[in-house]
Amino acid sequence: MEHWKKQWSAMLPKNVAEVLDRLDDDAPLLEIRLRRDAPLELVFDGSDRIVYGNNGAPMATADEIGSLTAKLMEYSAYAWENERKNGFITVGGCRVGLSGRMIRTDGNVQGFSSVSGVCVRIVREVKDCAKPLVPYLTKGGAFFSTLLVSPPGHGKTTLLRDLIRIASDGLYGVAAGCVGVADERFELSGDASGAAAFDLGMRTDVISGISKSDAMVRIVSTLSPKILAMDELNDARDAAALLDARGKGVTVFATAHGASIAELKLRAPIRMLLRERVFDRIAVLHGVGACEAVFDADGNRVDGNRA
Amino acid sequence: MKYVGIAMLFGLCTLIGMRLAAKKTARLNTVRSLRKDLVLFSERIATGGGTLAKIAAGQNGMLFTLLGRYLSALSDGESELNAAACAADMLKKDSTEQAGIRMFFSGLASASRADLIKRVNTLSPMLERAEGEAETETKQARVLRISGALVGAGLTILLL
């Protein structure tokens, strides 16, 4: 995986690239936000920085945002049609959120008529970041079905990616097994071609580019995974597919936005999954890659020794 | 000496005729390649195909050469209109195929899949028309070349 600075300096406008070049290689940069006629916003872990152009000028004009978007899409807007309808594109495993004016025809969202801002989420591959959690998420060398919970930008996807790798390769006392990954937005595998740019382990199969629920149904029915992994549990269809997989004896890994289990229960699909005890372990993160607590299906804390 | 000069003059006419015919044949070949490539392009678009760069990669046809030129101009910071003009400039000036290609490439980078299919459907009849024109021109050039050669040879013999 290419370093984020090298990857994005080549993509972003020259003035933005110069700002990135001045950052330390290990700066905890989480997001690059570029808006039309506005300064650049760099979001770090725990802080953000606003950067103006020369003499207080904005960092990007409408044309520059348009050129950047075209470049990110490799001058092939048609190839990103489905993603753009959902408000993002994925470049090298990084999700790039788009803002601007969207158009709708016959009640269906068609995509953007003009893009006024981009939000690049920097992705890092942190091998072994999940290692400290393995004792709490396994029993007898087998993983429990696990839900990773945190607000956006706290490293759920990074942690999930490492759990997949550990399960697939059979590391740290875990029995190796096939892992099926439903990767709608190419964020887990990091590559739109179907091959994994990130190390997801040697026994991992990825279905990407279609909805997570559709991918999960296909993975369970055709790839016989021991573990099924998906990022960002959102709606009832995702929940139904996870429940179905569990009903077929497949262990599931999932992530969800939320600051606590109490918050999670406000969302009907997740409340249903918790009620059905789909997840044996729920790990709540409180910082980038930092786990606050691990709970069992009854809400009891199981990582007492950690604190 | 006079006869040699006359013979050389007619020989030159024949050569010019041949050169003209070769040019017309080249245009015909280009247009035929564009038509063939357009079918391949539309198939790739219909079956997913990936990005335009992926579609252009590894293909030798004229349309893919033009596509490569277009993408390269965009990478160099040209606007979509200018990039389309750069690609079209590789074709015969003021020809039907040049106009068609300019239209086809203008805004191609930001076109939707449905728009791409529309563009293919618009360019296809234009290229068909261009092929008809090129065939006629090629035939005329061949006649010119043969006539020039015959007349040149006949007059040379007569004068000698």
Short mmCIF file of C-alpha atoms in Angstrom, two decimals:
data_model
loop_
_atom_site.label_atom_id
_atom_site.label_comp_id
_atom_site.label_asym_id
_atom_site.label_seq_id
_atom_site.Cartn_x
_atom_site.Cartn_y
_atom_site.Cartn_z
CA MET A 1 0.00 0.00 0.00
CA GLU A 2 1.43 3.32 -1.12
CA HIS A 3 1.94 5.99 1.55
CA TRP A 4 -0.98 8.42 1.65
CA LYS A 5 1.26 11.43 1.04
CA LYS A 6 2.68 10.00 -2.17
CA GLN A 7 -0.68 8.71 -3.30
CA TRP A 8 -2.56 11.97 -2.82
CA SER A 9 0.14 14.46 -3.72
CA ALA A 10 0.00 13.13 -7.26
CA MET A 11 -3.79 13.42 -7.42
CA LEU A 12 -4.61 16.71 -5.74
CA PRO A 13 -4.08 20.24 -7.15
CA LYS A 14 -0.50 21.49 -6.90
CA ASN A 15 -1.17 24.00 -4.09
CA VAL A 16 -2.83 21.30 -1.97
CA ALA A 17 -0.03 18.83 -2.74
CA GLU A 18 2.49 21.40 -1.51
CA VAL A 19 0.64 21.64 1.81
CA LEU A 20 0.61 17.84 2.13
CA ASP A 21 4.32 17.70 1.34
CA ARG A 22 5.02 19.92 4.33
CA LEU A 23 3.31 17.49 6.71
CA ASP A 24 5.25 14.84 8.59
CA ASP A 25 5.05 11.38 7.09
CA ASP A 26 3.51 10.05 10.31
CA ALA A 27 1.05 12.94 10.78
CA PRO A 28 -2.26 11.49 11.97
CA LEU A 29 -4.16 12.90 9.00
CA LEU A 30 -7.66 11.46 8.70
CA GLU A 31 -9.34 13.60 6.06
CA ILE A 32 -8.56 16.15 3.36
CA ARG A 33 -11.52 18.41 2.68
CA LEU A 34 -11.48 20.66 -0.34
CA ARG A 35 -14.40 22.93 -1.08
CA ARG A 36 -15.11 25.34 -3.92
CA ASP A 37 -13.95 28.91 -3.18
CA ALA A 38 -12.96 27.94 0.35
CA PRO A 39 -9.76 27.16 2.24
CA LEU A 40 -8.41 23.63 2.59
CA GLU A 41 -9.40 21.72 5.71
CA LEU A 42 -7.09 19.03 7.04
CA VAL A 43 -8.66 16.84 9.72
CA PHE A 44 -6.25 15.14 12.11
CA ASP A 45 -6.93 12.77 14.96
CA GLY A 46 -8.29 15.18 17.56
CA SER A 47 -7.83 18.46 15.68
CA ASP A 48 -8.19 20.14 12.33
CA ARG A 49 -6.31 22.78 10.40
CA ILE A 50 -7.59 25.39 7.95
CA VAL A 51 -5.15 26.35 5.20
CA TYR A 52 -5.64 29.37 2.93
CA GLY A 53 -3.94 30.03 -0.37
CA ASN A 54 -1.62 32.98 -0.99
CA ASN A 55 -3.00 36.24 0.43
CA GLY A 56 -6.00 34.48 1.93
CA ALA A 57 -7.20 33.15 -1.42
CA PRO A 58 -9.34 30.01 -1.56
CA MET A 59 -7.52 26.76 -2.27
CA ALA A 60 -9.81 25.59 -5.07
CA THR A 61 -12.05 27.16 -7.69
CA ALA A 62 -15.06 25.48 -9.24
CA ASP A 63 -12.96 24.52 -12.28
CA GLU A 64 -10.27 23.01 -10.09
CA ILE A 65 -12.81 20.95 -8.17
CA GLY A 66 -14.26 19.80 -11.52
CA SER A 67 -10.82 18.87 -12.86
CA LEU A 68 -9.93 17.09 -9.63
CA THR A 69 -13.13 15.04 -9.69
CA ALA A 70 -12.56 14.11 -13.34
CA LYS A 71 -9.00 13.10 -12.56
CA LEU A 72 -10.06 11.02 -9.56
CA MET A 73 -12.52 9.22 -11.80
CA GLU A 74 -9.73 8.67 -14.35
CA TYR A 75 -11.73 10.74 -16.85
CA SER A 76 -14.37 8.01 -16.97
CA ALA A 77 -17.43 9.33 -15.15
CA TYR A 78 -19.59 6.54 -16.55
CA ALA A 79 -17.48 3.93 -14.74
CA TRP A 80 -18.40 5.51 -11.37
CA GLU A 81 -22.08 6.06 -12.03
CA ASN A 82 -23.42 3.83 -9.27
CA GLU A 83 -20.97 5.15 -6.70
CA ARG A 84 -21.66 8.78 -7.58
CA LYS A 85 -25.38 8.20 -7.09
CA ASN A 86 -24.46 7.30 -3.52
CA GLY A 87 -22.34 10.42 -3.16
CA PHE A 88 -18.83 9.01 -3.25
CA ILE A 89 -16.14 7.41 -5.33
CA THR A 90 -13.38 5.11 -4.11
CA VAL A 91 -9.81 5.80 -5.14
CA GLY A 92 -7.06 3.41 -4.11
CA GLY A 93 -9.15 2.14 -1.21
CA CYS A 94 -9.88 5.67 0.06
CA ARG A 95 -13.44 6.82 0.04
CA VAL A 96 -13.84 10.25 -1.54
CA GLY A 97 -17.13 11.82 -0.50
CA LEU A 98 -18.61 14.35 -2.91
CA SER A 99 -20.84 17.33 -2.26
CA GLY A 100 -22.67 19.52 -4.72
CA ARG A 101 -25.86 19.69 -6.71
CA MET A 102 -27.43 16.34 -7.42
CA ILE A 103 -30.03 15.59 -10.06
CA ARG A 104 -33.06 13.38 -9.89
CA THR A 105 -35.05 11.95 -12.78
CA ASP A 106 -38.37 10.13 -12.34
CA GLY A 107 -37.77 10.01 -8.62
CA ASN A 108 -34.37 8.35 -8.98
CA VAL A 109 -31.10 10.02 -8.07
CA GLN A 110 -28.98 10.23 -11.20
CA GLY A 111 -25.81 11.69 -9.73
CA PHE A 112 -24.11 15.06 -9.53
CA SER A 113 -24.70 17.83 -12.04
CA SER A 114 -21.86 19.73 -10.41
CA VAL A 115 -19.46 18.86 -7.62
CA SER A 116 -18.58 21.63 -5.17
CA GLY A 117 -16.48 19.76 -2.65
CA VAL A 118 -14.53 16.58 -2.00
CA CYS A 119 -13.68 14.86 1.25
CA VAL A 120 -10.83 12.37 1.01
CA ARG A 121 -10.67 9.86 3.86
CA ILE A 122 -7.13 8.68 4.27
CA VAL A 123 -6.83 4.94 4.60
CA ARG A 124 -4.02 3.21 6.40
CA GLU A 125 -3.17 -0.43 6.62
CA VAL A 126 -2.08 -1.08 10.20
CA LYS A 127 -1.03 -4.67 10.49
CA ASP A 128 -1.47 -6.26 13.91
CA CYS A 129 -3.64 -3.42 15.19
CA ALA A 130 -6.26 -6.05 16.05
CA LYS A 131 -3.78 -8.37 17.78
CA PRO A 132 -4.47 -7.05 21.34
CA LEU A 133 -8.17 -7.77 20.85
CA VAL A 134 -7.78 -11.37 19.66
CA PRO A 135 -7.93 -12.95 23.17
CA TYR A 136 -11.29 -11.27 23.82
CA LEU A 137 -12.77 -12.06 20.43
CA THR A 138 -11.84 -15.75 20.26
CA LYS A 139 -12.41 -18.97 22.13
CA GLY A 140 -10.54 -22.20 21.41
CA GLY A 141 -8.95 -20.67 18.32
CA ALA A 142 -12.29 -19.69 16.77
CA PHE A 143 -13.53 -16.14 16.40
CA PHE A 144 -16.81 -15.04 17.91
CA SER A 145 -19.21 -13.13 15.72
CA THR A 146 -18.07 -9.59 16.36
CA LEU A 147 -19.40 -6.08 15.90
CA LEU A 148 -16.95 -3.17 15.93
CA VAL A 149 -18.53 0.10 17.03
CA SER A 150 -17.30 3.69 16.96
CA PRO A 151 -18.12 7.13 15.58
CA PRO A 152 -16.83 7.79 12.03
CA GLY A 153 -13.07 8.11 11.64
CA HIS A 154 -12.07 5.95 14.60
CA GLY A 155 -10.49 3.13 12.65
CA LYS A 156 -13.25 0.51 12.50
CA THR A 157 -12.43 -0.40 8.91
CA THR A 158 -8.70 -0.62 9.63
CA LEU A 159 -9.36 -2.88 12.59
CA LEU A 160 -11.82 -5.02 10.62
CA ARG A 161 -9.29 -5.40 7.81
CA ASP A 162 -6.71 -6.69 10.27
CA LEU A 163 -9.20 -9.08 11.90
CA ILE A 164 -9.94 -10.49 8.43
CA ARG A 165 -6.23 -10.99 7.80
CA ILE A 166 -5.71 -12.70 11.16
CA ALA A 167 -8.68 -15.02 10.62
CA SER A 168 -7.69 -15.79 7.06
CA ASP A 169 -4.03 -16.51 7.76
CA GLY A 170 -4.63 -18.16 11.13
CA LEU A 171 -2.39 -15.92 13.24
CA TYR A 172 -2.01 -15.59 17.03
CA GLY A 173 -3.54 -18.96 17.86
CA VAL A 174 -6.59 -18.53 15.65
CA ALA A 175 -7.52 -21.45 13.38
CA ALA A 176 -7.23 -20.36 9.76
CA GLY A 177 -10.34 -20.42 7.60
CA CYS A 178 -11.96 -18.96 4.51
CA VAL A 179 -13.20 -15.41 4.92
CA GLY A 180 -15.77 -13.89 2.58
CA VAL A 181 -15.75 -10.11 2.35
CA ALA A 182 -18.70 -8.04 1.14
CA ASP A 183 -16.92 -4.90 -0.03
CA GLU A 184 -19.45 -2.63 -1.67
CA ARG A 185 -17.23 0.44 -1.85
CA PHE A 186 -13.84 -1.23 -2.32
CA GLU A 187 -12.73 0.14 1.05
CA LEU A 188 -11.78 -3.16 2.63
CA SER A 189 -9.95 -4.60 -0.36
CA GLY A 190 -8.75 -1.23 -1.62
CA ASP A 191 -9.06 -2.03 -5.29
CA ALA A 192 -11.92 -1.73 -7.74
CA SER A 193 -10.52 -4.52 -9.92
CA GLY A 194 -11.61 -7.19 -7.44
CA ALA A 195 -8.09 -8.06 -6.34
CA ALA A 196 -7.09 -6.89 -2.89
CA ALA A 197 -4.64 -3.98 -2.64
CA PHE A 198 -4.59 -4.45 1.14
CA ASP A 199 -3.43 -7.65 2.75
CA LEU A 200 -6.63 -9.47 3.64
CA GLY A 201 -4.97 -12.83 4.08
CA MET A 202 -4.47 -15.79 1.84
CA ARG A 203 -7.87 -17.41 2.32
CA THR A 204 -10.01 -14.36 1.65
CA ASP A 205 -12.55 -13.99 -1.14
CA VAL A 206 -13.97 -10.57 -1.93
CA ILE A 207 -17.16 -9.64 -3.71
CA SER A 208 -17.15 -5.93 -4.41
CA GLY A 209 -19.05 -3.31 -6.34
CA ILE A 210 -22.57 -4.48 -5.43
CA SER A 211 -24.65 -3.79 -2.34
CA LYS A 212 -23.39 -5.43 0.83
CA SER A 213 -26.58 -7.41 1.30
CA ASP A 214 -26.42 -8.82 -2.25
CA ALA A 215 -22.74 -9.60 -1.83
CA MET A 216 -23.33 -11.36 1.49
CA VAL A 217 -26.06 -13.59 0.04
CA ARG A 218 -23.72 -14.59 -2.80
CA ILE A 219 -20.75 -15.18 -0.52
CA VAL A 220 -22.69 -17.44 1.82
CA SER A 221 -24.34 -19.41 -0.97
CA THR A 222 -21.34 -19.84 -3.25
CA LEU A 223 -18.07 -19.39 -1.39
CA SER A 224 -18.69 -21.39 1.81
CA PRO A 225 -16.93 -18.97 4.13
CA LYS A 226 -16.12 -19.73 7.73
CA ILE A 227 -16.35 -16.01 8.43
CA LEU A 228 -18.34 -13.34 6.61
CA ALA A 229 -17.13 -9.74 6.95
CA MET A 230 -18.82 -6.50 6.06
CA ASP A 231 -18.15 -2.85 6.76
CA GLU A 232 -20.78 -0.39 7.93
CA LEU A 233 -23.95 -2.12 8.89
CA ASN A 234 -26.66 0.29 7.84
CA ASP A 235 -30.10 -0.89 6.92
CA ALA A 236 -32.57 -3.71 7.32
CA ARG A 237 -31.30 -5.53 4.22
CA ASP A 238 -27.77 -5.66 5.67
CA ALA A 239 -29.19 -6.89 8.97
CA ALA A 240 -31.32 -9.56 7.25
CA ALA A 241 -28.31 -10.84 5.29
CA LEU A 242 -26.21 -11.03 8.47
CA LEU A 243 -28.98 -12.84 10.33
CA ASP A 244 -29.33 -15.27 7.44
CA ALA A 245 -25.58 -15.94 7.43
CA ARG A 246 -25.58 -16.58 11.18
CA GLY A 247 -28.52 -18.92 10.72
CA LYS A 248 -26.38 -20.90 8.30
CA GLY A 249 -23.57 -21.30 10.80
CA VAL A 250 -21.29 -18.60 9.48
CA THR A 251 -19.42 -16.36 11.92
CA VAL A 252 -19.87 -12.68 11.07
CA PHE A 253 -17.69 -9.59 11.44
CA ALA A 254 -19.35 -6.20 11.00
CA THR A 255 -18.83 -2.57 11.87
CA ALA A 256 -21.38 0.10 12.79
CA HIS A 257 -21.34 3.81 13.54
CA GLY A 258 -22.15 4.68 17.13
CA ALA A 259 -20.50 5.84 20.31
CA SER A 260 -21.99 3.18 22.59
CA ILE A 261 -24.23 0.13 22.67
CA ALA A 262 -27.05 2.34 23.96
CA GLU A 263 -26.74 4.47 20.82
CA LEU A 264 -26.68 1.41 18.62
CA LYS A 265 -29.99 0.27 20.05
CA LEU A 266 -31.62 3.41 18.67
CA ARG A 267 -31.23 1.91 15.19
CA ALA A 268 -33.92 -0.66 14.47
CA PRO A 269 -31.88 -3.07 12.27
CA ILE A 270 -29.05 -3.23 14.80
CA ARG A 271 -31.47 -3.47 17.72
CA MET A 272 -32.98 -6.52 16.02
CA LEU A 273 -29.54 -8.11 15.55
CA LEU A 274 -28.63 -7.51 19.20
CA ARG A 275 -31.95 -8.93 20.32
CA GLU A 276 -31.34 -12.02 18.18
CA ARG A 277 -27.86 -12.29 19.71
CA VAL A 278 -26.19 -12.31 16.30
CA PHE A 279 -23.02 -10.83 17.80
CA ASP A 280 -21.21 -12.66 20.59
CA ARG A 281 -18.78 -9.79 21.03
CA ILE A 282 -19.17 -6.04 20.62
CA ALA A 283 -15.97 -3.97 20.66
CA VAL A 284 -16.42 -0.24 21.24
CA LEU A 285 -13.58 1.98 19.98
CA HIS A 286 -12.87 5.41 21.39
CA GLY A 287 -9.96 6.61 19.30
CA VAL A 288 -8.12 5.68 16.16
CA GLY A 289 -7.54 1.96 16.59
CA ALA A 290 -8.01 2.18 20.36
CA CYS A 291 -10.54 -0.17 21.94
CA GLU A 292 -12.48 1.15 24.91
CA ALA A 293 -14.24 -2.04 25.90
CA VAL A 294 -15.38 -5.44 24.65
CA PHE A 295 -18.82 -6.71 25.61
CA ASP A 296 -20.55 -10.05 25.21
CA ALA A 297 -24.07 -10.51 23.82
CA ASP A 298 -25.56 -9.81 27.25
CA GLY A 299 -23.74 -6.51 27.54
CA ASN A 300 -21.23 -7.78 30.10
CA ARG A 301 -17.73 -6.50 29.76
CA VAL A 302 -15.30 -9.30 28.88
CA ASP A 303 -12.04 -7.38 28.75
CA GLY A 304 -11.77 -6.63 32.42
CA ASN A 305 -8.02 -7.14 32.46
CA ARG A 306 -7.43 -4.53 29.77
CA ALA A 307 -8.64 -1.54 31.74
CA MET B 1 16.91 15.71 -74.12
CA LYS B 2 13.49 17.21 -74.81
CA TYR B 3 11.94 13.74 -74.94
CA VAL B 4 13.58 12.71 -71.74
CA GLY B 5 12.14 15.82 -70.10
CA ILE B 6 8.67 15.01 -71.40
CA ALA B 7 8.96 11.43 -70.18
CA MET B 8 10.06 12.64 -66.75
CA LEU B 9 7.15 15.07 -66.61
CA PHE B 10 4.64 12.33 -67.31
CA GLY B 11 6.40 10.00 -64.93
CA LEU B 12 6.06 12.70 -62.29
CA CYS B 13 2.33 13.01 -63.04
CA THR B 14 1.97 9.29 -62.57
CA LEU B 15 3.83 9.43 -59.28
CA ILE B 16 1.65 12.30 -58.05
CA GLY B 17 -1.42 10.26 -59.02
CA MET B 18 -0.07 7.29 -57.10
CA ARG B 19 0.69 9.42 -54.07
CA LEU B 20 -2.82 10.88 -54.15
CA ALA B 21 -4.30 7.41 -54.42
CA ALA B 22 -2.22 6.25 -51.46
CA LYS B 23 -3.50 9.18 -49.37
CA LYS B 24 -7.10 8.38 -50.23
CA THR B 25 -6.53 4.72 -49.45
CA ALA B 26 -5.04 5.71 -46.07
CA ARG B 27 -8.16 7.74 -45.28
CA LEU B 28 -10.33 4.80 -46.23
CA ASN B 29 -8.30 2.49 -43.99
CA THR B 30 -8.53 4.98 -41.11
CA VAL B 31 -12.29 5.30 -41.40
CA ARG B 32 -12.71 1.53 -41.64
CA SER B 33 -10.54 1.08 -38.55
CA LEU B 34 -12.63 3.69 -36.70
CA ARG B 35 -15.85 1.86 -37.59
CA LYS B 36 -14.46 -1.48 -36.49
CA ASP B 37 -13.07 0.00 -33.25
CA LEU B 38 -16.35 1.73 -32.49
CA VAL B 39 -18.10 -1.65 -32.41
CA LEU B 40 -15.43 -2.96 -30.02
CA PHE B 41 -15.70 0.20 -27.90
CA SER B 42 -19.47 -0.08 -27.57
CA GLU B 43 -19.15 -3.77 -26.62
CA ARG B 44 -16.67 -2.88 -23.89
CA ILE B 45 -18.93 -0.13 -22.58
CA ALA B 46 -21.95 -2.44 -22.57
CA THR B 47 -20.09 -5.12 -20.59
CA GLY B 48 -18.65 -2.84 -17.92
CA GLY B 49 -15.26 -2.29 -19.49
CA GLY B 50 -13.65 -0.28 -16.69
CA THR B 51 -12.22 3.16 -17.26
CA LEU B 52 -11.51 4.68 -20.68
CA ALA B 53 -7.79 4.20 -20.06
CA LYS B 54 -8.35 0.49 -19.48
CA ILE B 55 -10.44 0.26 -22.64
CA ALA B 56 -7.74 2.03 -24.68
CA ALA B 57 -4.89 -0.03 -23.20
CA GLY B 58 -3.60 -2.81 -25.38
CA GLN B 59 -5.71 -1.88 -28.41
CA ASN B 60 -4.10 -0.87 -31.68
CA GLY B 61 -7.06 0.55 -33.60
CA MET B 62 -7.32 4.18 -34.65
CA LEU B 63 -10.17 5.00 -32.27
CA PHE B 64 -8.10 3.77 -29.33
CA THR B 65 -5.10 5.80 -30.50
CA LEU B 66 -7.35 8.87 -30.55
CA LEU B 67 -8.74 7.93 -27.13
CA GLY B 68 -5.19 7.71 -25.80
CA ARG B 69 -4.45 11.15 -27.22
CA TYR B 70 -7.63 12.56 -25.66
CA LEU B 71 -6.83 11.14 -22.22
CA SER B 72 -3.25 12.31 -22.44
CA ALA B 73 -4.41 15.86 -23.27
CA LEU B 74 -6.78 15.79 -20.28
CA SER B 75 -3.96 14.64 -18.02
CA ASP B 76 -1.91 17.57 -19.28
CA GLY B 77 -4.61 19.89 -17.98
CA GLU B 78 -6.46 20.63 -21.23
CA SER B 79 -10.19 21.25 -21.08
CA GLU B 80 -12.48 18.53 -22.39
CA LEU B 81 -13.18 20.55 -25.57
CA ASN B 82 -9.50 21.13 -26.25
CA ALA B 83 -8.68 17.51 -25.58
CA ALA B 84 -11.35 16.47 -28.08
CA ALA B 85 -9.86 18.87 -30.62
CA CYS B 86 -6.39 17.40 -30.01
CA ALA B 87 -7.70 13.94 -30.80
CA ALA B 88 -9.65 15.11 -33.84
CA ASP B 89 -6.57 16.92 -35.20
CA MET B 90 -5.04 13.52 -35.90
CA LEU B 91 -7.62 13.00 -38.65
CA LYS B 92 -8.07 14.58 -42.08
CA LYS B 93 -8.89 18.27 -41.80
CA ASP B 94 -12.54 19.24 -42.32
CA SER B 95 -13.57 15.67 -43.03
CA THR B 96 -16.78 14.01 -41.87
CA GLU B 97 -14.85 11.66 -39.59
CA GLN B 98 -12.99 14.56 -37.99
CA ALA B 99 -16.26 16.34 -37.21
CA GLY B 100 -17.74 13.11 -35.88
CA ILE B 101 -14.76 12.35 -33.67
CA ARG B 102 -14.70 15.90 -32.28
CA MET B 103 -18.36 15.55 -31.31
CA PHE B 104 -17.77 12.08 -29.91
CA PHE B 105 -14.91 13.13 -27.66
CA SER B 106 -16.31 16.50 -26.52
CA GLY B 107 -17.30 15.86 -22.90
CA LEU B 108 -16.65 12.12 -23.14
CA ALA B 109 -14.84 12.08 -19.79
CA SER B 110 -17.90 13.30 -17.90
CA ALA B 111 -20.48 11.41 -19.93
CA SER B 112 -22.79 8.85 -18.37
CA ARG B 113 -23.04 5.31 -19.74
CA ALA B 114 -26.33 6.15 -21.47
CA ASP B 115 -24.69 9.20 -23.01
CA LEU B 116 -21.79 7.09 -24.25
CA ILE B 117 -24.18 4.77 -26.02
CA LYS B 118 -25.91 7.80 -27.59
CA ARG B 119 -22.53 9.08 -28.77
CA VAL B 120 -21.71 5.73 -30.35
CA ASN B 121 -25.08 5.74 -32.11
CA THR B 122 -24.43 9.26 -33.43
CA LEU B 123 -20.88 8.60 -34.57
CA SER B 124 -21.65 5.31 -36.29
CA PRO B 125 -23.71 6.75 -39.21
CA MET B 126 -21.20 9.60 -39.59
CA LEU B 127 -18.39 7.10 -40.00
CA GLU B 128 -20.53 5.12 -42.43
CA ARG B 129 -20.97 8.27 -44.51
CA ALA B 130 -17.25 9.03 -44.25
CA GLU B 131 -16.43 5.53 -45.45
CA GLY B 132 -18.69 6.06 -48.50
CA GLU B 133 -16.91 9.33 -49.27
CA ALA B 134 -13.49 7.75 -48.80
CA GLU B 135 -14.40 4.83 -51.06
CA THR B 136 -15.52 7.22 -53.81
CA GLU B 137 -12.36 9.29 -53.46
CA THR B 138 -10.21 6.18 -53.55
CA LYS B 139 -11.91 4.98 -56.72
CA GLN B 140 -11.43 8.39 -58.37
CA ALA B 141 -7.78 8.44 -57.33
CA ARG B 142 -7.22 4.97 -58.74
CA VAL B 143 -8.76 6.01 -62.07
CA LEU B 144 -6.60 9.13 -62.04
CA ARG B 145 -3.49 7.12 -61.34
CA ILE B 146 -4.19 4.55 -64.06
CA SER B 147 -5.23 7.22 -66.57
CA GLY B 148 -2.19 9.30 -65.77
CA ALA B 149 0.08 6.32 -66.20
CA LEU B 150 -1.52 5.26 -69.47
CA VAL B 151 -1.59 8.74 -71.00
CA GLY B 152 1.91 9.46 -69.74
CA ALA B 153 3.28 6.24 -71.21
CA GLY B 154 1.38 6.68 -74.50
CA LEU B 155 2.52 10.25 -75.05
CA THR B 156 6.08 9.39 -74.14
CA ILE B 157 6.17 6.60 -76.73
CA LEU B 158 4.55 8.87 -79.32
CA LEU B 159 6.99 11.71 -78.72
CA LEU B 160 9.98 9.39 -78.77
#
